[in-house]
Coordinates of C-alpha atoms and ligand atoms in Angstrom, one line a residue:
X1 CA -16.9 1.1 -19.3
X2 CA -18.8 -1.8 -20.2
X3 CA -20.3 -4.2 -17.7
X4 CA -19.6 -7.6 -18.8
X5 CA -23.6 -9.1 -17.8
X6 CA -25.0 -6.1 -20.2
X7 CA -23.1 -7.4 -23.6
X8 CA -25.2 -10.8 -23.4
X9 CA -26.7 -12.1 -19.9
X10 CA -27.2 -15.4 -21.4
X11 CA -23.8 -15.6 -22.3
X12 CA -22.5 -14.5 -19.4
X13 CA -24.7 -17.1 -17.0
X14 CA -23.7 -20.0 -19.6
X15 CA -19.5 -19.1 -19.2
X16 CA -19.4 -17.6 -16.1
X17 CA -22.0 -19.5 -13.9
X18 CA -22.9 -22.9 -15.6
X19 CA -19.9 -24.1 -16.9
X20 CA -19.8 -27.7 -14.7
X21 CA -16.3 -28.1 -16.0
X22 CA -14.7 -30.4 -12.9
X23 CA -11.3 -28.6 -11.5
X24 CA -12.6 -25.3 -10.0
X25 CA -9.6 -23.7 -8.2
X26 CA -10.8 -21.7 -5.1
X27 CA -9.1 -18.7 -5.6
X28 CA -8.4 -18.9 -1.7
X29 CA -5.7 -21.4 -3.0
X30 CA -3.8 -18.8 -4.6
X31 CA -4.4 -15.5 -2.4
X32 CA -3.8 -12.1 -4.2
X33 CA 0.0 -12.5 -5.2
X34 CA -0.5 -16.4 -6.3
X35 CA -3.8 -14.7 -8.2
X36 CA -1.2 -11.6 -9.8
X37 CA 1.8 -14.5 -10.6
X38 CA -1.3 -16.7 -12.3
X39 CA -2.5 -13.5 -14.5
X40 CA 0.6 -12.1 -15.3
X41 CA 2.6 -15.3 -16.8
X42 CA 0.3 -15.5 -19.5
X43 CA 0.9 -12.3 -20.7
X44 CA 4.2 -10.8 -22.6
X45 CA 5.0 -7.5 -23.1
X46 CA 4.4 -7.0 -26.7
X47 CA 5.9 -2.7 -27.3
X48 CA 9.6 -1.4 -26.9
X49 CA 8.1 1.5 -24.3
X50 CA 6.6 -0.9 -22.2
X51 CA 9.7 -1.4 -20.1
X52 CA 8.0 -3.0 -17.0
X53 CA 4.6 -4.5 -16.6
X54 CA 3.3 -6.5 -13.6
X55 CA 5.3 -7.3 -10.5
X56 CA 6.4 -3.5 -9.5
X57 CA 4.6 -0.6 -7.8
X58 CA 3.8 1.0 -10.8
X59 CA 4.3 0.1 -14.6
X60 CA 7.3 1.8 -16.5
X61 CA 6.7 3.2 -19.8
X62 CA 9.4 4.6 -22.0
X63 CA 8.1 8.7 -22.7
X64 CA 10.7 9.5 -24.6
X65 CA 13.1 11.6 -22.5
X66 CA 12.0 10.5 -19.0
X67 CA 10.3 6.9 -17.5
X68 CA 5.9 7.4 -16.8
X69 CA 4.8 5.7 -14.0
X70 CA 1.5 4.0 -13.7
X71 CA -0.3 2.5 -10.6
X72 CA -3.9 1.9 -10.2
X73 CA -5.4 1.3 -6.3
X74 CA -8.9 0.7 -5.8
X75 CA -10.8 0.7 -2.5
X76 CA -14.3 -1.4 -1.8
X77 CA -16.5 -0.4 0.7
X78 CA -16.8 -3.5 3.2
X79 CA -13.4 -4.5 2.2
X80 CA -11.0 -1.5 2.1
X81 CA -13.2 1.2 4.6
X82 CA -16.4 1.2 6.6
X83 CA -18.0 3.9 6.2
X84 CA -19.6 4.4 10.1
X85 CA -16.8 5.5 11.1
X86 CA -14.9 7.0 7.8
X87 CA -15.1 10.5 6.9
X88 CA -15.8 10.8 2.8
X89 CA -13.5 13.6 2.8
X90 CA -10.6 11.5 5.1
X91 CA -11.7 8.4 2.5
X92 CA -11.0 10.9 -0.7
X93 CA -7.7 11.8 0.6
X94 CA -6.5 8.7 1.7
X95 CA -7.4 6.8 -1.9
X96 CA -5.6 9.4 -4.0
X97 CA -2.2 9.0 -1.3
X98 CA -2.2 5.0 -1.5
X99 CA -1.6 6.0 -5.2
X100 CA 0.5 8.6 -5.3
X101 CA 2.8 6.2 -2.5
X102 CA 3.5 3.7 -5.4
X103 CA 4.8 6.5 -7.2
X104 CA 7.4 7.6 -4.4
X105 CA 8.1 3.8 -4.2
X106 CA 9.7 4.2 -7.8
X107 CA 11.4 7.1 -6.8
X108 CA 9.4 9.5 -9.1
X109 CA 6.5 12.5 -9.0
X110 CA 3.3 12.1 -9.3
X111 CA 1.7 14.9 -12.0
X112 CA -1.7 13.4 -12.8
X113 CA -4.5 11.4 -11.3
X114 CA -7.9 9.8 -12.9
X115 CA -10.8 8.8 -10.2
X116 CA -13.6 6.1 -11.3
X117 CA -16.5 5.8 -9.1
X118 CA -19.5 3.3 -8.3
X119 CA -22.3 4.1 -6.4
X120 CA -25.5 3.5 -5.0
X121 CA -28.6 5.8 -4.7
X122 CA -27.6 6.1 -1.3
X123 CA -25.4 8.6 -1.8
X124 CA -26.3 12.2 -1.8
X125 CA -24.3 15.0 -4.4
X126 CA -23.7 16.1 -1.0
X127 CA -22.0 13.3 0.1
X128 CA -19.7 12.8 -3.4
X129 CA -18.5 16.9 -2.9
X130 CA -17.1 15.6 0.0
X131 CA -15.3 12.7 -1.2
X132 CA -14.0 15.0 -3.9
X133 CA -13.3 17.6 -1.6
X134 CA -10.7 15.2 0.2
X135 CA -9.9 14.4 -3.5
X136 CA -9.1 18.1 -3.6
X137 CA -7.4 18.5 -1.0
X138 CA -4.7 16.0 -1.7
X139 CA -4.1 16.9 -5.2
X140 CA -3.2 20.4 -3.7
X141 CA -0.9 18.7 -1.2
X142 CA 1.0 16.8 -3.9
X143 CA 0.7 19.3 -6.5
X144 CA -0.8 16.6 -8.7
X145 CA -4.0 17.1 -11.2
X146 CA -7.7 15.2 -11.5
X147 CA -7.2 14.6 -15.7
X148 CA -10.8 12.5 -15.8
X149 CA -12.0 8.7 -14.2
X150 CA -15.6 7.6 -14.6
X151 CA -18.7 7.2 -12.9
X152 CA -21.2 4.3 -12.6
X153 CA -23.7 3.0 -10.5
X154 CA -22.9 0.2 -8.1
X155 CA -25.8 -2.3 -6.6
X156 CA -24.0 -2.4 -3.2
X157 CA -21.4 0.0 -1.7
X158 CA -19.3 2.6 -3.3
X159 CA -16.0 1.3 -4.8
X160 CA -13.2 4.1 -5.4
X161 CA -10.4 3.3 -7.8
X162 CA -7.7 5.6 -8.8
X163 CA -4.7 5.9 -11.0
X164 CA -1.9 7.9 -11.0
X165 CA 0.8 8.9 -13.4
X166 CA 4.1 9.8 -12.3
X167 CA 7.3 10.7 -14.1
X168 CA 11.0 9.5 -13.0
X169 CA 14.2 10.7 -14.9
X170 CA 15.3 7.2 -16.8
X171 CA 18.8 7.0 -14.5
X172 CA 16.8 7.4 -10.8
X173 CA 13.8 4.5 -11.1
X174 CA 14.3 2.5 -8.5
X175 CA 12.6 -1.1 -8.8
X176 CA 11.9 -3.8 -6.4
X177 CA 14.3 -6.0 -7.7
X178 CA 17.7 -4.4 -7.4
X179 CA 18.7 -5.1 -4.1
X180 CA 22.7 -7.0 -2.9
X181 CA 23.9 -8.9 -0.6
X182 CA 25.1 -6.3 2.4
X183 CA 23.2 -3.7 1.4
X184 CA 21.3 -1.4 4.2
X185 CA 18.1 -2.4 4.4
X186 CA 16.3 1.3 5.8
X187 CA 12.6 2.1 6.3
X188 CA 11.5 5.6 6.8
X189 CA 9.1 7.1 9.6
X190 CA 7.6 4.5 12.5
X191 CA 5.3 1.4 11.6
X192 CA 2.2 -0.5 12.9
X193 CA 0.2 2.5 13.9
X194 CA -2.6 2.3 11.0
X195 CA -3.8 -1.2 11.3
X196 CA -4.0 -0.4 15.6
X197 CA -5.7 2.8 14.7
X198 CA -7.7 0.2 12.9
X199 CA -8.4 -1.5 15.8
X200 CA -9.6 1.4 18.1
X201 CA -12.0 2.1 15.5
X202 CA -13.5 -1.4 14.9
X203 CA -13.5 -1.5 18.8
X204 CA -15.4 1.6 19.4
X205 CA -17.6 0.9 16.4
X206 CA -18.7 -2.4 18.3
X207 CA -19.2 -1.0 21.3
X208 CA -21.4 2.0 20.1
X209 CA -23.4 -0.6 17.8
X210 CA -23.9 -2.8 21.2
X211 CA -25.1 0.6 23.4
X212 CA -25.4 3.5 21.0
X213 CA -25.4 6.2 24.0
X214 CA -21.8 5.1 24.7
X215 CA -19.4 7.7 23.6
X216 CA -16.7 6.6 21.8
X217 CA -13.0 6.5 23.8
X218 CA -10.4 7.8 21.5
X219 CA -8.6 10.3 23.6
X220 CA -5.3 10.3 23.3
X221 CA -4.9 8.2 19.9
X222 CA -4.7 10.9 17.8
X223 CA -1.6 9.6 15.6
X224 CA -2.5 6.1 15.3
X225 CA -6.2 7.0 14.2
X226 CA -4.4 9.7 11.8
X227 CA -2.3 6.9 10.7
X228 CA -5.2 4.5 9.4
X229 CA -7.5 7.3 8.7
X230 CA -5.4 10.1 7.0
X231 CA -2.1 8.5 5.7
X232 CA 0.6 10.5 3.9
X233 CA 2.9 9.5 1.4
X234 CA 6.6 9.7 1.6
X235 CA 7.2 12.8 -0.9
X236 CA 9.8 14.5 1.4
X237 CA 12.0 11.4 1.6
X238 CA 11.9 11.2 -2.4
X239 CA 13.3 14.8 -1.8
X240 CA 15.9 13.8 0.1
X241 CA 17.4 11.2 -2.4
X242 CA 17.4 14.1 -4.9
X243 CA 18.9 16.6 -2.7
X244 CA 21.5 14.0 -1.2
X245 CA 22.3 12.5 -4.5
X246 CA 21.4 9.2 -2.9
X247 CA 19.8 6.1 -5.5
X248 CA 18.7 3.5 -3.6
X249 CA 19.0 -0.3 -4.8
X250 CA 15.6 -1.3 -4.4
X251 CA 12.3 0.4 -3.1
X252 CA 9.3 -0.8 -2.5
X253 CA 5.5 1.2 -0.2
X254 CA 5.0 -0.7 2.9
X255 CA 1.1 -1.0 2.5
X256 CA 1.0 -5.1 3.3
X257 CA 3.2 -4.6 6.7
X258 CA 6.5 -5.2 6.4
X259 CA 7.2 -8.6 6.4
X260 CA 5.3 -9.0 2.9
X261 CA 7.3 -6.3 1.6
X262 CA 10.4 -7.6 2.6
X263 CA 9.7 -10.5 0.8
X264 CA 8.4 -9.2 -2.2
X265 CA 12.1 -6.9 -2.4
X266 CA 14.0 -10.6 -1.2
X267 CA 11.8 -12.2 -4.2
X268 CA 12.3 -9.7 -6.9
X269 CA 16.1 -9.3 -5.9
X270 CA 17.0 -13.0 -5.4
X271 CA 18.2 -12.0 -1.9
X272 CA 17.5 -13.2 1.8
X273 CA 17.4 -10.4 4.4
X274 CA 17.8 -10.3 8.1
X275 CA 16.1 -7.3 10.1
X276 CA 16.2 -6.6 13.7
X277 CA 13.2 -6.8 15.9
X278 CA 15.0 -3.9 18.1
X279 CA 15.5 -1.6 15.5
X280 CA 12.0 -1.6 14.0
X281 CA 10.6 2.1 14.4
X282 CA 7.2 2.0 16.2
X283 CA 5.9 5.1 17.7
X284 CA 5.1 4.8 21.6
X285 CA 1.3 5.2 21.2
X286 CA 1.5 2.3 18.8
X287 CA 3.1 0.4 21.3
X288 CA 0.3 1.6 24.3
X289 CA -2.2 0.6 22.2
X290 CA -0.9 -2.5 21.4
X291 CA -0.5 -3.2 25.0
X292 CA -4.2 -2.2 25.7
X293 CA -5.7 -4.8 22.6
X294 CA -3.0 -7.7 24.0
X295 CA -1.4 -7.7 20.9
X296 CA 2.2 -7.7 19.9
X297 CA 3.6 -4.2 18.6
X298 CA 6.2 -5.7 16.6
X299 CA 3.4 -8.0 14.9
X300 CA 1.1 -5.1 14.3
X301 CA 4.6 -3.8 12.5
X302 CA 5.4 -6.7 10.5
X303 CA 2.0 -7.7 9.1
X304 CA -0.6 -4.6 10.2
X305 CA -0.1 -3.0 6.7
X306 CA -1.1 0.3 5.6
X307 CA 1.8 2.5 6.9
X308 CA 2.4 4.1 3.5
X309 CA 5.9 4.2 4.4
X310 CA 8.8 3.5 2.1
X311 CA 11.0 0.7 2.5
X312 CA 14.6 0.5 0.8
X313 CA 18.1 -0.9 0.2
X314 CA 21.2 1.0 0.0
X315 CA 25.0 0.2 -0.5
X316 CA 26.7 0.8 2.2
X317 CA 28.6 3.9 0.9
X318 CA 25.4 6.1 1.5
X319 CA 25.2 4.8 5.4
X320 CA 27.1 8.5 6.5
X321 CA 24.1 10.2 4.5
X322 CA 21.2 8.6 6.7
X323 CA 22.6 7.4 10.0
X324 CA 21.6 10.7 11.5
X325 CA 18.3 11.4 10.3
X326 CA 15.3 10.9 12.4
X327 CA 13.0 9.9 9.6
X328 CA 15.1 6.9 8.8
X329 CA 15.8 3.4 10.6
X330 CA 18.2 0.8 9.3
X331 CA 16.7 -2.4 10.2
X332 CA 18.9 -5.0 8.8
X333 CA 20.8 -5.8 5.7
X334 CA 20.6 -8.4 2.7
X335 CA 22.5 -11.3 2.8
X336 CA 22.5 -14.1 0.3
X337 CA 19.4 -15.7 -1.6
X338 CA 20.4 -19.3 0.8
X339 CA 19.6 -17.6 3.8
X340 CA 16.1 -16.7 3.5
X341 CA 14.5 -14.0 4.6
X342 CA 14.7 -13.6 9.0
X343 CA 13.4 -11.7 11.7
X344 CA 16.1 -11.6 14.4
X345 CA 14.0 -11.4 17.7
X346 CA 14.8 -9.3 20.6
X347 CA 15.8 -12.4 22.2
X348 CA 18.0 -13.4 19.2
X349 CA 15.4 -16.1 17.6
X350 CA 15.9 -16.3 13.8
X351 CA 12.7 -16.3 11.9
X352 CA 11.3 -17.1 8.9
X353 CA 9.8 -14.1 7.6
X354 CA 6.3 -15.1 6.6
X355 CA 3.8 -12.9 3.8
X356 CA 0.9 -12.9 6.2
X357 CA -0.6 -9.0 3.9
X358 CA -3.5 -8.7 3.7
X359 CA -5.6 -11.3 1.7
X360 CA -9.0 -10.8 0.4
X361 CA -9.4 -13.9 -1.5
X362 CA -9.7 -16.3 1.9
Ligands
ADP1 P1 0.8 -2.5 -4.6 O1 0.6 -3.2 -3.2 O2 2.2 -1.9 -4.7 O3 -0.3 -1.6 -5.0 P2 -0.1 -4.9 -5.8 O4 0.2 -6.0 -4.8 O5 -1.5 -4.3 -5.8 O6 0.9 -3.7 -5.6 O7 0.2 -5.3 -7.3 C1 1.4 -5.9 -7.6 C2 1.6 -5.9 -9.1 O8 0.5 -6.7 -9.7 C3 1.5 -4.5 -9.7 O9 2.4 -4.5 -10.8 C4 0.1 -4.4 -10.2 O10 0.0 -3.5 -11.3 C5 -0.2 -5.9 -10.7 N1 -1.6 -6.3 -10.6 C6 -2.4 -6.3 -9.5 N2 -3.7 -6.8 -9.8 C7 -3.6 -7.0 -11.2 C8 -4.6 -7.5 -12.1 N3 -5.8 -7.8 -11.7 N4 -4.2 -7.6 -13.4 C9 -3.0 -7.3 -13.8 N5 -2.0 -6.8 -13.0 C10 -2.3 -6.7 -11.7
MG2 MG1 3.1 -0.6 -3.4

C-alpha cells in the first residue's frame, strides 16, 4: 500500500495543504453519512457482477452461482478503543465480529477475513500475538479464515482494519432497502448495554488516572462490560431464518444505536416506522447502570451504538414464527413514507426519530 506523502511530498503539500482555493467545506458539515452520500454519487457502478456498491452493509458481487459479500471496518486507537483499559486479545476479537456482523446483516456466512495493520514501535511482537490471538480466536468461533491483510507502521496509535467476505445464496440477501408499510419491525437480543459498559470503563479509567491506588469498581457489570468489550455477532439468528424458512424484508447491524439504523432501513425503504419505547429489549443491568450514570436507558438504546445486534422487517405472515422466541422483540412496524419515522414514548409522545450515531467528523 502506498502512502500518498511518499509518491511526491511536494506535490502532496501543494494539493493537499496549500491550495487557498476559497469554499473549504468543514467536513463537520456533512458528518460520516453526508461524507458516504458526497463520495458515493460521483461514482457508477461500471461491471454486471457488481450488483450493489455503497449504501448497504456489505457490497454484493455476482460469483456466479451464489452473491459474495464484502464489508471492510476499521478501528483507530483514540477513536474506536483505548487501549488502558482494552485487552489486545478482547480488541482482536471484537474487530474481526464488527465485520463478520455486516455479513449476518445480509443474511449470509462469513468464509474469509483479511487484517491490515499500523503500528508504532511501541508495540512489542508480544503484544501483536495477542491481538492475533483474539484474531484467532474468533475465526475459530465463526469458522471463518485469515486469507492475508497488510502491515505498516503508523506515527501514532495502532489502527486495525478488516475485511470480510461472506457468501449468501442469490434468493436469501436481504438488503436495507426492502422494507413495507405494516411490516414487523423485530430486533434480536437486548440493546444499550455496550456504550454503558462504555461508560463504567471511561469512569473507572478517570478515576484510577486521578488516584492510581484506587481499585477499579466493576463488580457486578459483567454483561454490560462484555457487551462493549467482547461483542458477538448474530450467527445463530441467521440460523434461525434458514432453519424456519423465514426471509426477512430488510436487515440491517445495529452498531450506530438504533435510531440511526432505523433510519437508514426508513431511508433505503422509502418507509416511516413507529417503535415502541416499552417494547425496546434492554437488559436489567443496563438499566441499573443507567440509573447509577443519570442517564436514560432508552437513550443509551436508541443512540449508544455498538450492540452488534440485528435489526429487521418482516411481513406479518412470519409473526407465529417469532412471537415466542426470547431472542427476538417486535418493536414496532412500518407505516408509510408521510409519517416519518417515531418513537412512541412510554407516555404515548410521538417522536421524531433523530440519527444522533456516532460521528467522528464533529
Ligand atoms: P456499517 O455501519 O454497516 O459498517 P457504514 O456506515 O460504515 O456501514 O458504511 C455505509 C456504506 O458506505 C457501506 O456501503 C460502506 O461500504 C460505504 N462506505 C463507507 N465509507 C466509505 C468510503 N470512504 N468510500 C466508499 N464507500 C464507503
Ligand atoms: Mg452495518
Amino acid at each position: 500500500m502506498h502512502r500518498l506523502c511518499n509518491i511526491s511530498p511536494y506535490i502532496c503539500c501543494m494539493s493537499l495543504l496549500e491550495d487557498k482555493t476559497p469554499n473549504r467545506t468543514p467536513l463537520s458539515n456533512l458528518g460520516e453519512f453526508g461524507l458516504i452520500q458526497h463520495i458515493s454519487k460521483n461514482f457508477e457502478l461500471k461491471n454486471d457482477t457488481s450488483i450493489f456498491g455503497i449504501g448497504d452493509d456489505c457490497a454484493v458481487i455476482d460469483a456466479g452461482h451464489y452473491f459474495q459479500l464484502v464489508t471492510t471496518d476499521m478501528l483507530v486507537e483514540g477513536i474506536h478503543f483505548d487501549l488502558t483499559y482494552t485487552p489486545l486479545k478482547h480488541l482482536g476479537y471484537k474487530a474481526v465480529v464488527v465485520n463478520l456482523s455486516d455479513i449476518y446483516a445480509m443474511n449470509g456466512l462469513p468464509k474469509q477475513i483479511t487484517v491490515s495493520i499500523a503500528i508504532s514501535n511501541r508495540f512489542t511482537l508480544e503484544a501483536i500475538e495477542e491481538l492475533y490471538e483474539g484474531i484467532g480466536l474468533a475465526c475459530d468461533a465463526y469458522n471463518v479464515d485469515l486469507v492475508g491483510g497488510d502491515t505498516t507502521s503508523s506515527t501514532s496509535g495502532l489502527c486495525l482494519s478488516i475485511t470480510a467476505i461472506g457468501e449468501v445464496d442469490k434468493d436469501k440477501v436481504v438488503y436495507r432497502n426492502g422494507a413495507k408499510e405494516h411490516d414487523l419491525i423485530v430486533v434480536s437480543g437486548d440493546l444499550g448495554s455496550a456504550y454503558l459498559g462504555l461508560q463504567l470503563l471511561n469512569r473507572e479509567k478517570q478515576v484510577f488516572e486521578s488516584n492510581p491506588l484506587m481499585q477499579p469498581d466493576l463488580q457486578n457489570r459483567d454483561y454490560v462490560l462484555q457487551r462493549q468489550l467482547k461483542p458477538e455477532a448474530r450467527k445463530d439468528i441467521i440460523d434461525l431464518f434458514e432453519s424456519k424458512g423465514l426471509l426477512p424484508s430488510s436487515m440491517i447491524d445495529v452498531s450506530d444505536g438504533l435510531s440511526s439504523e432505523l433510519l437508514h432501513l426508513c431511508v433505503s425503504s422509502n418507509v416511516g416506522c413507529a417503535v415502541y419505547e416499552e417494547k425496546i429489549p434492554i437488559d436489567f443491568m443496563a438499566i441499573s447502570t443507567a440509573d447509577e450514570f443519570n442517564l436514560s436507558a432508552t437513550t443509551c438504546a436508541m443512540n449508544g451504538g455498538e450492540d452488534y445486534e440485528l435489526l429487521f422487517t418482516i411481513c406479518q405472515s412470519y409473526y407465529d414464527i417469532i412471537k415466542d422466541n426470547p431472542d427476538l422483540a417486535i418493536i414496532g412496524h412500518i407505516t408509510d413514507e408521510a409519517s416519518g419515522a417515531v418513537l412512541v414514548t412510554k407516555d404515548e409522545n410521538h417522536q421524531p426519530l433523530t440519527a444522533q450515531g456516532w460521528n467522528s467528523l464533529s
